[in-house]
PDB file of C-alpha atoms and ligand atoms in Angstrom:
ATOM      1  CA  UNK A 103     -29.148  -2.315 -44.647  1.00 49.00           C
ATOM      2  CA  UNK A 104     -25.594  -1.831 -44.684  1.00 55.00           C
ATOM      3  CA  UNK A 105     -22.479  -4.818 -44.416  1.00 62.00           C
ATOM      4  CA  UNK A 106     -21.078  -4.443 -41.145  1.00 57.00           C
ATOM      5  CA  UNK A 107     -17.019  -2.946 -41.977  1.00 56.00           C
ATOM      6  CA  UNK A 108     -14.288  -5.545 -42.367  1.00 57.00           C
ATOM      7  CA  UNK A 109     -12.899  -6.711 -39.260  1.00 57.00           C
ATOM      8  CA  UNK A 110      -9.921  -4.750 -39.129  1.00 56.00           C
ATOM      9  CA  UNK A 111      -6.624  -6.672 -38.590  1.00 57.00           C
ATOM     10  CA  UNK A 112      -5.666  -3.784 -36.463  1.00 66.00           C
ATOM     11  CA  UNK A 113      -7.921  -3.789 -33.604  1.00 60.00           C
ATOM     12  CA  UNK A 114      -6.989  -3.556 -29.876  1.00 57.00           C
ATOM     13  CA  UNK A 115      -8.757  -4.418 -26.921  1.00 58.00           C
ATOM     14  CA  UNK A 116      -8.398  -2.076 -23.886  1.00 53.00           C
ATOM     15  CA  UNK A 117      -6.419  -3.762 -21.242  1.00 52.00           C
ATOM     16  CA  UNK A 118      -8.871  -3.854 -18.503  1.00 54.00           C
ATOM     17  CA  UNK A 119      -6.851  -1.817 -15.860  1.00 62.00           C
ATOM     18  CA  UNK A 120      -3.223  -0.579 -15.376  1.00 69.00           C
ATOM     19  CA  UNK A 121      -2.121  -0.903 -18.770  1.00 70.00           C
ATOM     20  CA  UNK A 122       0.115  -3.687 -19.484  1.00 70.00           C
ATOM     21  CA  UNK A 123      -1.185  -6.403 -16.672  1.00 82.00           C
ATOM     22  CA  UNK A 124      -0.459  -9.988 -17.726  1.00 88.00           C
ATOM     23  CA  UNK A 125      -1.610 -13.008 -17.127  1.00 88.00           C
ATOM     24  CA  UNK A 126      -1.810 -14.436 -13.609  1.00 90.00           C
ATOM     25  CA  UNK A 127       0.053 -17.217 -14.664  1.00 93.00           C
ATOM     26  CA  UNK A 128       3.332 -15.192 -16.016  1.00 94.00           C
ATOM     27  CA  UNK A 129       2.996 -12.253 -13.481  1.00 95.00           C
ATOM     28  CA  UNK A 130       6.257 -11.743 -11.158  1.00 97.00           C
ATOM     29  CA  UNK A 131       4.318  -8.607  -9.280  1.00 97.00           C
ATOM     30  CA  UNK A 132       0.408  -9.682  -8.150  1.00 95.00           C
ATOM     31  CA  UNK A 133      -1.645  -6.447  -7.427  1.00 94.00           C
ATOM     32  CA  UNK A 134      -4.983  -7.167  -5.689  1.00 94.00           C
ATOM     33  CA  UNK A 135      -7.827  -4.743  -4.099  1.00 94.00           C
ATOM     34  CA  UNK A 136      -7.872  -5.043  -0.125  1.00 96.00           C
ATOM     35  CA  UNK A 137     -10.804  -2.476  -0.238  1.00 96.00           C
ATOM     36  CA  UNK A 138     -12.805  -2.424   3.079  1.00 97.00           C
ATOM     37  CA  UNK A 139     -13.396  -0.186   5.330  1.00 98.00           C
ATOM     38  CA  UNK A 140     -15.083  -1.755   8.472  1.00 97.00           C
ATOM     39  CA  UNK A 141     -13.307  -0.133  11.322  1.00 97.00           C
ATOM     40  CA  UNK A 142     -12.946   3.669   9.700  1.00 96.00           C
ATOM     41  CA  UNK A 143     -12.844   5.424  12.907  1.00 94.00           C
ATOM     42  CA  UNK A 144     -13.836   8.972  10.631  1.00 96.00           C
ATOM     43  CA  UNK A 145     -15.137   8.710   7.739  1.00 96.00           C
ATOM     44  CA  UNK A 146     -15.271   5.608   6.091  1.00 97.00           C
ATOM     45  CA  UNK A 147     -15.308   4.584   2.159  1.00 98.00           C
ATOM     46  CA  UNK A 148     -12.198   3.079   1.290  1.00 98.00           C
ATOM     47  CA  UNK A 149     -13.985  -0.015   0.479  1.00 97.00           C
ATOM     48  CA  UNK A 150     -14.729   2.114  -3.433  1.00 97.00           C
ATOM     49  CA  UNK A 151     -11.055   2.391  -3.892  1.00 96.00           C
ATOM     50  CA  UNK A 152     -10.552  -0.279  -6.127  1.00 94.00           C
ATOM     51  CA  UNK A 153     -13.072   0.975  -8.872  1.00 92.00           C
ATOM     52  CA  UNK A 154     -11.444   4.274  -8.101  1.00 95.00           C
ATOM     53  CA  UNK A 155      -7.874   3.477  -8.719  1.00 95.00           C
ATOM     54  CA  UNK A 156      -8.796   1.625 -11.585  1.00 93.00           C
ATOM     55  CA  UNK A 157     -10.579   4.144 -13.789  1.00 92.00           C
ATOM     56  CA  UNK A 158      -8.201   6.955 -13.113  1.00 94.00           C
ATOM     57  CA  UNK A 159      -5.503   4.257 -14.163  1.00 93.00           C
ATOM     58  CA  UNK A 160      -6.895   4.754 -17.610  1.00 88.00           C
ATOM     59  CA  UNK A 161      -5.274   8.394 -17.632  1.00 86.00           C
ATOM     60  CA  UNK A 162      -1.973   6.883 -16.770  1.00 91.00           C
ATOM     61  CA  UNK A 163       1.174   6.825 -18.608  1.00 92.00           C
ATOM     62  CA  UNK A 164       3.029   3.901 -18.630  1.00 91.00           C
ATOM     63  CA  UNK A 165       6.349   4.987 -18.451  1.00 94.00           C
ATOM     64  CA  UNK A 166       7.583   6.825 -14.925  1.00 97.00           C
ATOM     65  CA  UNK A 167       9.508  10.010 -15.262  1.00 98.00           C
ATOM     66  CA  UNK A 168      10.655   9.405 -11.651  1.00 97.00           C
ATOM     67  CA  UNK A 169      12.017   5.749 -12.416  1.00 98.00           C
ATOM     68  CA  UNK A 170      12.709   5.685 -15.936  1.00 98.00           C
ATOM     69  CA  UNK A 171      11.008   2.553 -16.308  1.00 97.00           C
ATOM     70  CA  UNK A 172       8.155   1.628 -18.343  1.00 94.00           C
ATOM     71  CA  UNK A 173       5.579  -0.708 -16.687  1.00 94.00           C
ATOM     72  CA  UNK A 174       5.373  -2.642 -19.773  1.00 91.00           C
ATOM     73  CA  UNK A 175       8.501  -4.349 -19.330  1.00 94.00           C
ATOM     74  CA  UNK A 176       7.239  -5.697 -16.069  1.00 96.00           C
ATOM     75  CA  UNK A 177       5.397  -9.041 -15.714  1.00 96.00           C
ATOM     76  CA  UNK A 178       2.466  -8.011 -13.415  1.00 95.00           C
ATOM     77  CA  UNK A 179      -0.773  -8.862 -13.065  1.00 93.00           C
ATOM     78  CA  UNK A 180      -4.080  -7.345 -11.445  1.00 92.00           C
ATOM     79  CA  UNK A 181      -6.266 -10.009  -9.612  1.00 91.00           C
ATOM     80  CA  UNK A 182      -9.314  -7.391  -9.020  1.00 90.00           C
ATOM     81  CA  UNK A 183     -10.219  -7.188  -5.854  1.00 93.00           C
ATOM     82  CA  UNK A 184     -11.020  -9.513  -2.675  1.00 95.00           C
ATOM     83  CA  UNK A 185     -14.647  -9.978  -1.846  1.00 95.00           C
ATOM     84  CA  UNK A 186     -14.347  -8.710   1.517  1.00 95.00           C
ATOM     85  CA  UNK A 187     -18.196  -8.280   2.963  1.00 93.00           C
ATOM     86  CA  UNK A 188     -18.946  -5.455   4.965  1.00 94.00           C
ATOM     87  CA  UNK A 189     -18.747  -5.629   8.368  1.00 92.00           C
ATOM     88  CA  UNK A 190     -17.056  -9.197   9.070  1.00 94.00           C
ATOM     89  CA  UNK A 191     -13.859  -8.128  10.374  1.00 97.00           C
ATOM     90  CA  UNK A 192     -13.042 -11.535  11.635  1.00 97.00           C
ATOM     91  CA  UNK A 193     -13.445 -13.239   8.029  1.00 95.00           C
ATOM     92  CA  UNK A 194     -12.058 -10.863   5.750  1.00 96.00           C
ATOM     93  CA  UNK A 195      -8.387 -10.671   8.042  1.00 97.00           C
ATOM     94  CA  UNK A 196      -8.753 -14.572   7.318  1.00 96.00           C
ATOM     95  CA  UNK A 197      -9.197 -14.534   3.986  1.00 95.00           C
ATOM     96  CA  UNK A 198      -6.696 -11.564   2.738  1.00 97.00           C
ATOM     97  CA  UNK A 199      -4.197 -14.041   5.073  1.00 97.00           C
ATOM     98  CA  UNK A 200      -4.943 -16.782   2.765  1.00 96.00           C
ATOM     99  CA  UNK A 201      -5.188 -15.234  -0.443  1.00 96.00           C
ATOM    100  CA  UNK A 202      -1.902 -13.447   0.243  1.00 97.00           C
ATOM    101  CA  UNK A 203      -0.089 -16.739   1.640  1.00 97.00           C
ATOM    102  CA  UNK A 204      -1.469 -18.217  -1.748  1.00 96.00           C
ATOM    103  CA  UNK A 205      -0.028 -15.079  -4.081  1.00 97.00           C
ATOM    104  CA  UNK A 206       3.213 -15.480  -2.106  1.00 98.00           C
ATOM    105  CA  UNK A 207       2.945 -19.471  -2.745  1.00 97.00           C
ATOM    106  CA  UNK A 208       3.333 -18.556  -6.619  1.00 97.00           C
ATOM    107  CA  UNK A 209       6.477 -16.854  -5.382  1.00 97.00           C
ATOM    108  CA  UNK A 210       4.817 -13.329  -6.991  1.00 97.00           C
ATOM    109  CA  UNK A 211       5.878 -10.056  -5.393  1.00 98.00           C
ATOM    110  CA  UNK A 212       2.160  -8.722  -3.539  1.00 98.00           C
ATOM    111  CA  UNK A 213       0.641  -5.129  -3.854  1.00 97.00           C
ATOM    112  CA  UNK A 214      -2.150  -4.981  -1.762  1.00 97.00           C
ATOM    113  CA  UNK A 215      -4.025  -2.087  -2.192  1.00 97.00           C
ATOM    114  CA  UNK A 216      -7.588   0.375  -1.459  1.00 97.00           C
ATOM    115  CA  UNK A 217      -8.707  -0.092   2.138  1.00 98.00           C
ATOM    116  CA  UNK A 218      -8.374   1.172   5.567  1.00 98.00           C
ATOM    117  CA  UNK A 219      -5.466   0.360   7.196  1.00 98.00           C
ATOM    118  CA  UNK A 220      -6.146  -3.049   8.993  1.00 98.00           C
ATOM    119  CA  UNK A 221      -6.189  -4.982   6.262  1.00 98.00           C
ATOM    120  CA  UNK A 222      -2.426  -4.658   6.262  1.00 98.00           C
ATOM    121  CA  UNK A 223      -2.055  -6.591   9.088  1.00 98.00           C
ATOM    122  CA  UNK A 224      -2.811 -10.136   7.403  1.00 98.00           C
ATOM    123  CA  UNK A 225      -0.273  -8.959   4.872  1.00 98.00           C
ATOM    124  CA  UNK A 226       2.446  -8.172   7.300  1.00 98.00           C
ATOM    125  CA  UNK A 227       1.757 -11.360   9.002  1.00 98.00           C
ATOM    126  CA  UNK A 228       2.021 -13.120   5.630  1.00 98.00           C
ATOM    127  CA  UNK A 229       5.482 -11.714   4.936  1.00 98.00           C
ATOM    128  CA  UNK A 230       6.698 -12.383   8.842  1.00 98.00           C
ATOM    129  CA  UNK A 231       6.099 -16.214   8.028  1.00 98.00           C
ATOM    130  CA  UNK A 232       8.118 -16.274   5.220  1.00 98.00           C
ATOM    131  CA  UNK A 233      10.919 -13.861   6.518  1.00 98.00           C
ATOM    132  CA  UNK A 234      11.432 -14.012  10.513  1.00 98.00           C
ATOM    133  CA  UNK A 235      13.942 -10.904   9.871  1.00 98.00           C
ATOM    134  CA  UNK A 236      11.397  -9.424   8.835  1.00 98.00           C
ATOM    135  CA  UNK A 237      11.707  -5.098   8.990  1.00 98.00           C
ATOM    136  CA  UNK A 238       8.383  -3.042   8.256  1.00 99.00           C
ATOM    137  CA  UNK A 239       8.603   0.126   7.302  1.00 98.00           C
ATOM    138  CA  UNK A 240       5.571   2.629   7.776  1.00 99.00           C
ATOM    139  CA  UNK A 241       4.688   5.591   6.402  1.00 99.00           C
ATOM    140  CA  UNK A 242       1.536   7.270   7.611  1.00 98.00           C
ATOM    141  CA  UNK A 243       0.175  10.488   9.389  1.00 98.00           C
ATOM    142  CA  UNK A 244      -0.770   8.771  11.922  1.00 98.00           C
ATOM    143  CA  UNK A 245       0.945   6.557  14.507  1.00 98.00           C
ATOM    144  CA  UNK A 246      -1.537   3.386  14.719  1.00 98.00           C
ATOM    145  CA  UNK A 247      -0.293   2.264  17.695  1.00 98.00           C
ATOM    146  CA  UNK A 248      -3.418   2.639  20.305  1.00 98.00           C
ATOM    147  CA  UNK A 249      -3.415  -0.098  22.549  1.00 98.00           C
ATOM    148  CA  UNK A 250      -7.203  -0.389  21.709  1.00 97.00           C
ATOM    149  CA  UNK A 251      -9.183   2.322  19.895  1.00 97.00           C
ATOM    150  CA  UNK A 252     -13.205   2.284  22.090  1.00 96.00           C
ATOM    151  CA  UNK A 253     -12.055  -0.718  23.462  1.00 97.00           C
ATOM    152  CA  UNK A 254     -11.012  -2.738  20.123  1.00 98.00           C
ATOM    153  CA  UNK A 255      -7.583  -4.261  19.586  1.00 98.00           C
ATOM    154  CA  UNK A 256      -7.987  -4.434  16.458  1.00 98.00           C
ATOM    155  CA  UNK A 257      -8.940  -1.241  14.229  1.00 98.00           C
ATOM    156  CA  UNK A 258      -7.042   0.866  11.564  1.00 98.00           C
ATOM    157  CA  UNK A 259      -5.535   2.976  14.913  1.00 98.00           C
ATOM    158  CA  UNK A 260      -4.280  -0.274  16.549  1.00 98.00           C
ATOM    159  CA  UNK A 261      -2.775  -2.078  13.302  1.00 98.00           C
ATOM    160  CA  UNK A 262       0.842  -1.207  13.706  1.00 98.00           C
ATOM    161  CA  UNK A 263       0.524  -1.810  17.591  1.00 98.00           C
ATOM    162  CA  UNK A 264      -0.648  -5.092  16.601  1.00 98.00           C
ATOM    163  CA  UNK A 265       2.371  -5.625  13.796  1.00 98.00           C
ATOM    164  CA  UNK A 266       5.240  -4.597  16.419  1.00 98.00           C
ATOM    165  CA  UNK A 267       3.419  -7.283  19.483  1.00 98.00           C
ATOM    166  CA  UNK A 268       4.203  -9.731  16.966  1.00 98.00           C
ATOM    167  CA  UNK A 269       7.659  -8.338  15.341  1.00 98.00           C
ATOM    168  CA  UNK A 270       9.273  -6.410  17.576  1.00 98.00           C
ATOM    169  CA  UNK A 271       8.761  -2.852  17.966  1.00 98.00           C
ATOM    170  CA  UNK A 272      12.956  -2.925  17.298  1.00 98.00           C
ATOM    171  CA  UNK A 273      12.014  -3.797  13.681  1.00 98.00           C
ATOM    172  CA  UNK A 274       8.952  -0.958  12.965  1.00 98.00           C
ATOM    173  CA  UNK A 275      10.448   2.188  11.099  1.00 99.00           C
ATOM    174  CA  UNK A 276       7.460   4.977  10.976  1.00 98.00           C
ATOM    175  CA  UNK A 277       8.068   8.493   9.219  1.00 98.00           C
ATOM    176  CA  UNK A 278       5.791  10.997   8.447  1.00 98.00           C
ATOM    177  CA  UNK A 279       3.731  10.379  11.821  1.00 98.00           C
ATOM    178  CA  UNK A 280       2.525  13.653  12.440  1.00 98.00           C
ATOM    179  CA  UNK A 281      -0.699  12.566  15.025  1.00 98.00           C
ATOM    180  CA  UNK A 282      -1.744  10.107  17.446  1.00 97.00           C
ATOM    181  CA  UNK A 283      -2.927  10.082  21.412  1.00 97.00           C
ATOM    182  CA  UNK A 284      -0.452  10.663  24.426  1.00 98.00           C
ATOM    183  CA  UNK A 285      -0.720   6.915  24.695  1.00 98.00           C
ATOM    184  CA  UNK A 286       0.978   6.242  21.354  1.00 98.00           C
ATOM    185  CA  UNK A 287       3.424   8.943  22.020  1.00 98.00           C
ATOM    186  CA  UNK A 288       4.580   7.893  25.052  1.00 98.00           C
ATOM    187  CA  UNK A 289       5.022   4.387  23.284  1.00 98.00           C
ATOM    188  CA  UNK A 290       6.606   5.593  20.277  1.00 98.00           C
ATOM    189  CA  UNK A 291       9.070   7.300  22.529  1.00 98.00           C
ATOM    190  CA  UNK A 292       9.841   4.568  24.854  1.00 98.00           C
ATOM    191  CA  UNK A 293      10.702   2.327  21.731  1.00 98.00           C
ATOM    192  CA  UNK A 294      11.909   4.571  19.345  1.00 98.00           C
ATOM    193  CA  UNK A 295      10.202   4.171  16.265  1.00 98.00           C
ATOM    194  CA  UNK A 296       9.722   7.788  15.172  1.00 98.00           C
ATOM    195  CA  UNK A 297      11.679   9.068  11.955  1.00 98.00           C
ATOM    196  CA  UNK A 298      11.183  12.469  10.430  1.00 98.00           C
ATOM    197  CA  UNK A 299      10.189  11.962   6.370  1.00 98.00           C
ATOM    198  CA  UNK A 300      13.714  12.956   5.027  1.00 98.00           C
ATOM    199  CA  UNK A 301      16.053  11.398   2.592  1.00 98.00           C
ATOM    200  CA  UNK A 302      18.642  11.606   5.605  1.00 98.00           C
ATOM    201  CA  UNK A 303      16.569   9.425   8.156  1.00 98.00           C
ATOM    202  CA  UNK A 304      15.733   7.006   5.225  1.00 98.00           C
ATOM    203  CA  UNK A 305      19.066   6.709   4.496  1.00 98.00           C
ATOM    204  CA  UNK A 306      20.274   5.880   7.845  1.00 98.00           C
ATOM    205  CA  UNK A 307      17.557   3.560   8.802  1.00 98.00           C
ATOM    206  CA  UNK A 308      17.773   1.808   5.735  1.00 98.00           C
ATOM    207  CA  UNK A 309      21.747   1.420   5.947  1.00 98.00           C
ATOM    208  CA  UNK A 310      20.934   0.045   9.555  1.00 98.00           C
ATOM    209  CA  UNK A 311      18.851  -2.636   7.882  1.00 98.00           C
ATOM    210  CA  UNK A 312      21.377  -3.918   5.507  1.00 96.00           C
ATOM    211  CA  UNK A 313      19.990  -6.610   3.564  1.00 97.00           C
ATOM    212  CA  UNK A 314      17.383  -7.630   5.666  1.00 98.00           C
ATOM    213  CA  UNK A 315      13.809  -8.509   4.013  1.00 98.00           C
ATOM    214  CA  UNK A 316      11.724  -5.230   3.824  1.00 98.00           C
ATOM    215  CA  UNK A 317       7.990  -5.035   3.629  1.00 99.00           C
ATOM    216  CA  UNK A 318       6.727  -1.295   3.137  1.00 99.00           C
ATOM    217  CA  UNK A 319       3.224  -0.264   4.422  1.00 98.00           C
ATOM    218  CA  UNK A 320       1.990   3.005   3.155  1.00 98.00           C
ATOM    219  CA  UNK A 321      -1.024   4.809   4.066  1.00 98.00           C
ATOM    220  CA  UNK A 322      -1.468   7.243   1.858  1.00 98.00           C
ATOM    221  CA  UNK A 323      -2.371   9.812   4.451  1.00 98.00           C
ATOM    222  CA  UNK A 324       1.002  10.465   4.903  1.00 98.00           C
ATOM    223  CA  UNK A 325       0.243  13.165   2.363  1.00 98.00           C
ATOM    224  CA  UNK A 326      -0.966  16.249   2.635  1.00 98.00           C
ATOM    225  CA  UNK A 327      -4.304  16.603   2.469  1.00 98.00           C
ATOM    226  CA  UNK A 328      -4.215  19.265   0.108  1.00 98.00           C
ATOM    227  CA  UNK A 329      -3.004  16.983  -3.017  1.00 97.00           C
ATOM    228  CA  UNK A 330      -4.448  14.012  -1.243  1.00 98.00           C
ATOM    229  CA  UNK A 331      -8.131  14.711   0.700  1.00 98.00           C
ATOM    230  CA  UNK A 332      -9.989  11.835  -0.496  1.00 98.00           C
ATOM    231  CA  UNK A 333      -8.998   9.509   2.950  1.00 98.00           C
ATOM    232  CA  UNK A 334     -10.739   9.008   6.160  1.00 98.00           C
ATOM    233  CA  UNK A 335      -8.974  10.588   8.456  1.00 98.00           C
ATOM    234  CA  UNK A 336      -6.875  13.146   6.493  1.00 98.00           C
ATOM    235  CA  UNK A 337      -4.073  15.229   8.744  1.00 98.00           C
ATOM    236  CA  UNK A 338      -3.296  18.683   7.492  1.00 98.00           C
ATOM    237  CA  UNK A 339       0.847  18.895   7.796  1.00 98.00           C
ATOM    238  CA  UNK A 340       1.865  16.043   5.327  1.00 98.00           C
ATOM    239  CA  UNK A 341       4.470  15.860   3.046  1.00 98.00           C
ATOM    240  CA  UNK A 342       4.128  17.036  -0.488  1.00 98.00           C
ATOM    241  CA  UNK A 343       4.363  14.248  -3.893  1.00 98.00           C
ATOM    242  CA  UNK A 344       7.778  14.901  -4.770  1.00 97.00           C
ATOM    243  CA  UNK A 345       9.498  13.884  -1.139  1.00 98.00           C
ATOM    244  CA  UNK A 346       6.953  11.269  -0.991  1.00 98.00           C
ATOM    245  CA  UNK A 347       8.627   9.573  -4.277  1.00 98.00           C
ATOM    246  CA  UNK A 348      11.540  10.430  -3.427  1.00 98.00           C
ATOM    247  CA  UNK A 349      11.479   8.351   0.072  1.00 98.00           C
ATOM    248  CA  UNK A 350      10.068   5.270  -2.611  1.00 98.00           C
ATOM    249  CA  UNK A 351      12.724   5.691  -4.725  1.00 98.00           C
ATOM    250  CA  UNK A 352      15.273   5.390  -1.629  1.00 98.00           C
ATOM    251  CA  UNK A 353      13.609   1.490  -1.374  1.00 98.00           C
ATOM    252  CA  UNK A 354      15.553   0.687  -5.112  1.00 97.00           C
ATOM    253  CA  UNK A 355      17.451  -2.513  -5.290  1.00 97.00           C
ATOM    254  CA  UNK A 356      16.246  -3.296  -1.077  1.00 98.00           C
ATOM    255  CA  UNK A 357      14.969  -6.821  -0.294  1.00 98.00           C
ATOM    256  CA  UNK A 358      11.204  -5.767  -0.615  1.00 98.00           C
ATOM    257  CA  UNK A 359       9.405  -8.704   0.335  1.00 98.00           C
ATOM    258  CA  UNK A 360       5.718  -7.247  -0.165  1.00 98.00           C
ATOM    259  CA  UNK A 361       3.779  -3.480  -0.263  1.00 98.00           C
ATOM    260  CA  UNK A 362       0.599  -1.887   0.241  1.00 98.00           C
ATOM    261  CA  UNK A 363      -0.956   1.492  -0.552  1.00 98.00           C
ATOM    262  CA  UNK A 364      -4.097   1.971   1.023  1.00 98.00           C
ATOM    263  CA  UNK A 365      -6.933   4.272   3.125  1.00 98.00           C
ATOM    264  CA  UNK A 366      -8.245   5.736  -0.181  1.00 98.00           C
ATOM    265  CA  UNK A 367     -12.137   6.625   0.519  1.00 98.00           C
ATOM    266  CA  UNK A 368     -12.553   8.404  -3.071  1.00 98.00           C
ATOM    267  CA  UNK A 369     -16.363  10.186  -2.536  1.00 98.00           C
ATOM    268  CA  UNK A 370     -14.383  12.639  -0.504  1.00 98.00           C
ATOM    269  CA  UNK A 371     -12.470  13.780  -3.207  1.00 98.00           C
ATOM    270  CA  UNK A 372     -14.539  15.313  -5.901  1.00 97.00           C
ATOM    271  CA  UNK A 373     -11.871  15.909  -8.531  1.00 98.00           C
ATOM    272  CA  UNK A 374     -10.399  12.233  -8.586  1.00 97.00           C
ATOM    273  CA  UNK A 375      -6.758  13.373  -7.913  1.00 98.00           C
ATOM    274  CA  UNK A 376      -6.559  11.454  -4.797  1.00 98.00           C
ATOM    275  CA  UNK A 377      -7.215   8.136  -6.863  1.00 98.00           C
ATOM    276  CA  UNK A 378      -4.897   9.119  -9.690  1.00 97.00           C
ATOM    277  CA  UNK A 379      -2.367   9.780  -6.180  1.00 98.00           C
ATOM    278  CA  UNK A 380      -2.701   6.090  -5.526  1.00 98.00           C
ATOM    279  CA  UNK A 381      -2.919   4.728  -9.257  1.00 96.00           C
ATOM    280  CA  UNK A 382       0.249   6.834 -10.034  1.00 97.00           C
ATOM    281  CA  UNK A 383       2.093   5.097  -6.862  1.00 98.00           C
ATOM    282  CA  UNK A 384       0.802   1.942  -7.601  1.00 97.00           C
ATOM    283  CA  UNK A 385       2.463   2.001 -10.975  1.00 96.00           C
ATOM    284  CA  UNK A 386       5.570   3.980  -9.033  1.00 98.00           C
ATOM    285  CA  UNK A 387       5.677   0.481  -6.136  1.00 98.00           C
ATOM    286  CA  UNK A 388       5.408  -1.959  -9.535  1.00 97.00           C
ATOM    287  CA  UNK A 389       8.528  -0.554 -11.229  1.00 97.00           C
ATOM    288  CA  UNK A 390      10.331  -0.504  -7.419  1.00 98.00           C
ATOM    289  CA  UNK A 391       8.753  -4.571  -7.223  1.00 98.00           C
ATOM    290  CA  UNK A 392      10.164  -5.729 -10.183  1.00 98.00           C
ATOM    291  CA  UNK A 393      14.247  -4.247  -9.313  1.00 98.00           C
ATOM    292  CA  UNK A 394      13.941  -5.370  -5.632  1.00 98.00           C
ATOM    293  CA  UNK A 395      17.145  -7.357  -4.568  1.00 98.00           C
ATOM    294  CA  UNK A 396      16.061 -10.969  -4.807  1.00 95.00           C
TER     295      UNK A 396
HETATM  296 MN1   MN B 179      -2.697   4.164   9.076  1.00 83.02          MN
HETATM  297 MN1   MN B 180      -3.249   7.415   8.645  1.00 83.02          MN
END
C-alpha cells in the first residue's frame, strides 16, 4: 500500500471547452449550442454539433494568427447547449427566443451556434427587438428564401424569407449564395439582395450601412465542401478558408449586435475538420465580439 503523492500546488484543471471561458456572471460574449436539426431537408445531424465543436476545441490554439488576438483576454463564457427536443419545432423557436432575449438582458454579446439553419430565426428576431435598424448579413450557399419548402413556412430553406417579411428585404445582405429554386431567384433579383463573396462587395455594402447595428448569420455551407463536408446540404462551388476570414475580418470595429455559425451535422465528416472549421470560427467571431463598436 502506497501514500497517495502530495497534492501538488501546481495542478490545473482542464477548462471544460474553448479554453479560457469564464464565468457566466463576468462574460461580455455568451456562446450557447442551438443544435437541432428538425427540418434538415437532406441530411440531417446538426443537432451533434455541439459535442463536436467542443472536443475539437481541445486542439485549438488560443491565440488567432488572423486577428492577433488571444481569446484569453476576452471575457466569454460557454452556456452548453439548449435542450432543444427533437422534433418540436414550435417549442424550441420559443425557447432559443427566450433564452436569447435573456443572454441579451445581461447585455452579453450572443454566439449561437451547431444547428440547422432555422434556429437563427429566434435570434434574428431577438436582435430586431432591441435594434429596429437592424441590418442582417448572410452568408450561405444557399439562398433560404423559399416561400415554403413541401408546403412549410418555416424550414432551414424558408428562414431568411421569413427574416426579410419581418425586416425588410432592403436590410438582408447575402454573399456566397451559389443555389436555390427559380422561385428564390426570381425574388432575390426583384429585391436585390445578391452579393458576390469579395472583399469589394463587403466593402461597399458595409460602407452603405454606416453605423447601423449588424447581426451576422453564417451557415457554414458557404464553404466549400471540400474543407467543409460535414453539413446537410453541402454545395460544391464555395469559397475557400482564407476569403472566408477574410470577409469576418471586414466586420472589425462594426456595430455587431449578435452572430451565429451553424448547419454542422459532424457524422458526415469522418476526419473532424469540419468541426475544427466551426470551433476555429467560433474562436475567430469571439475575438471580432469583443472589438465590435459599442
Ligand atoms: Mn442556410
Ligand atoms: Mn446553406
Amino acid at each position: 500500500m502506497h501514500d497517495l503523492p502530495p497534492t501538488s500546488p501546481t495542478h490545473e484543471f482542464v477548462t471544460p471547452f474553448f479554453l479560457g471561458s469564464c464565468e457566466p456572471a463576468e462574460a461580455d460574449i455568451a456562446l450557447f449550442g442551438v443544435c437541432w436539426d428538425g427540418t434538415s431537408s437532406f441530411k440531417a445531424g446538426s443537432r451533434f454539433a455541439g459535442f463536436a465543436v467542443r472536443e475539437a476545441s481541445f486542439g485549438m490554439e488560443e491565440f488567432s494568427f488572423y486577428q492577433q488576438a488571444s481569446l484569453l483576454d476576452i471575457k466569454y463564457t460557454d452556456y452548453g447547449d439548449l435542450f432543444l427536443p427533437p422534433g418540436q419545432k414550435g417549442r424550441v423557436l420559443e425557447d432559443i427566443g427566450s433564452a436569447v432575449r435573456e443572454i441579451r438582458g445581461k447585455s452579453q454579446f450572443p454566439i449561437a451556434f451547431g444547428g440547422e439553419h432555422l434556429v437563427a430565426y429566434p435570434l434574428v428576431m431577438a436582435a430586431h427587438r432591441d435594434h429596429p435598424d437592424l441590418a442582417v448579413i448572410h452568408f450561405d450557399a444557399h439562398a433560404d428564401l423559399r416561400p415554403d419548402l413541401w408546403g412549410d413556412e418555416w424550414t432551414h430553406a424558408t428562414i431568411l424569407g421569413r427574416v426579410a417579411d419581418k425586416i425588410g428585404y432592403e436590410n438582408l445582405f447575402q454573399f456566397g449564395i451559389r443555389s436555390g429554386s427559380k422561385e428564390e431567384w426570381d425574388i432575390a433579383q426583384q429585391h436585390g439582395t445578391l452579393h458576390p463573396f469579395t472583399k469589394e462587395e463587403i466593402a461597399k455594402v458595409l460602407d452603405s450601412l454606416g453605423d447601423r447595428p449588424i447581426y451576422l448569420t453564417c451557415d457554414m455551407d458557404v464553404l466549400d465542401p471540400s474543407i467543409y463536408p460535414g453539413t446537410g446540404t453541402p454545395e460544391p462551388g464555395g469559397i475557400d478558408y482564407a476569403t472566408f476570414i477574410g470577409g469576418l475580418k471586414q466586420l472589425k470595429g462594426r456595430r455587431l449586435v449578435g452572430m451565429d455559425c451553424l448547419e454542422l451535422a459532424p457524422h458526415y465528416d469522418p476526419t473532424g475538420v469540419s468541426a475544427i472549421v466551426m470551433a476555429k470560427t467560433l474562436r475567430e467571431m469571439i475575438i471580432l465580439a469583443s472589438q465590435r463598436k459599442r
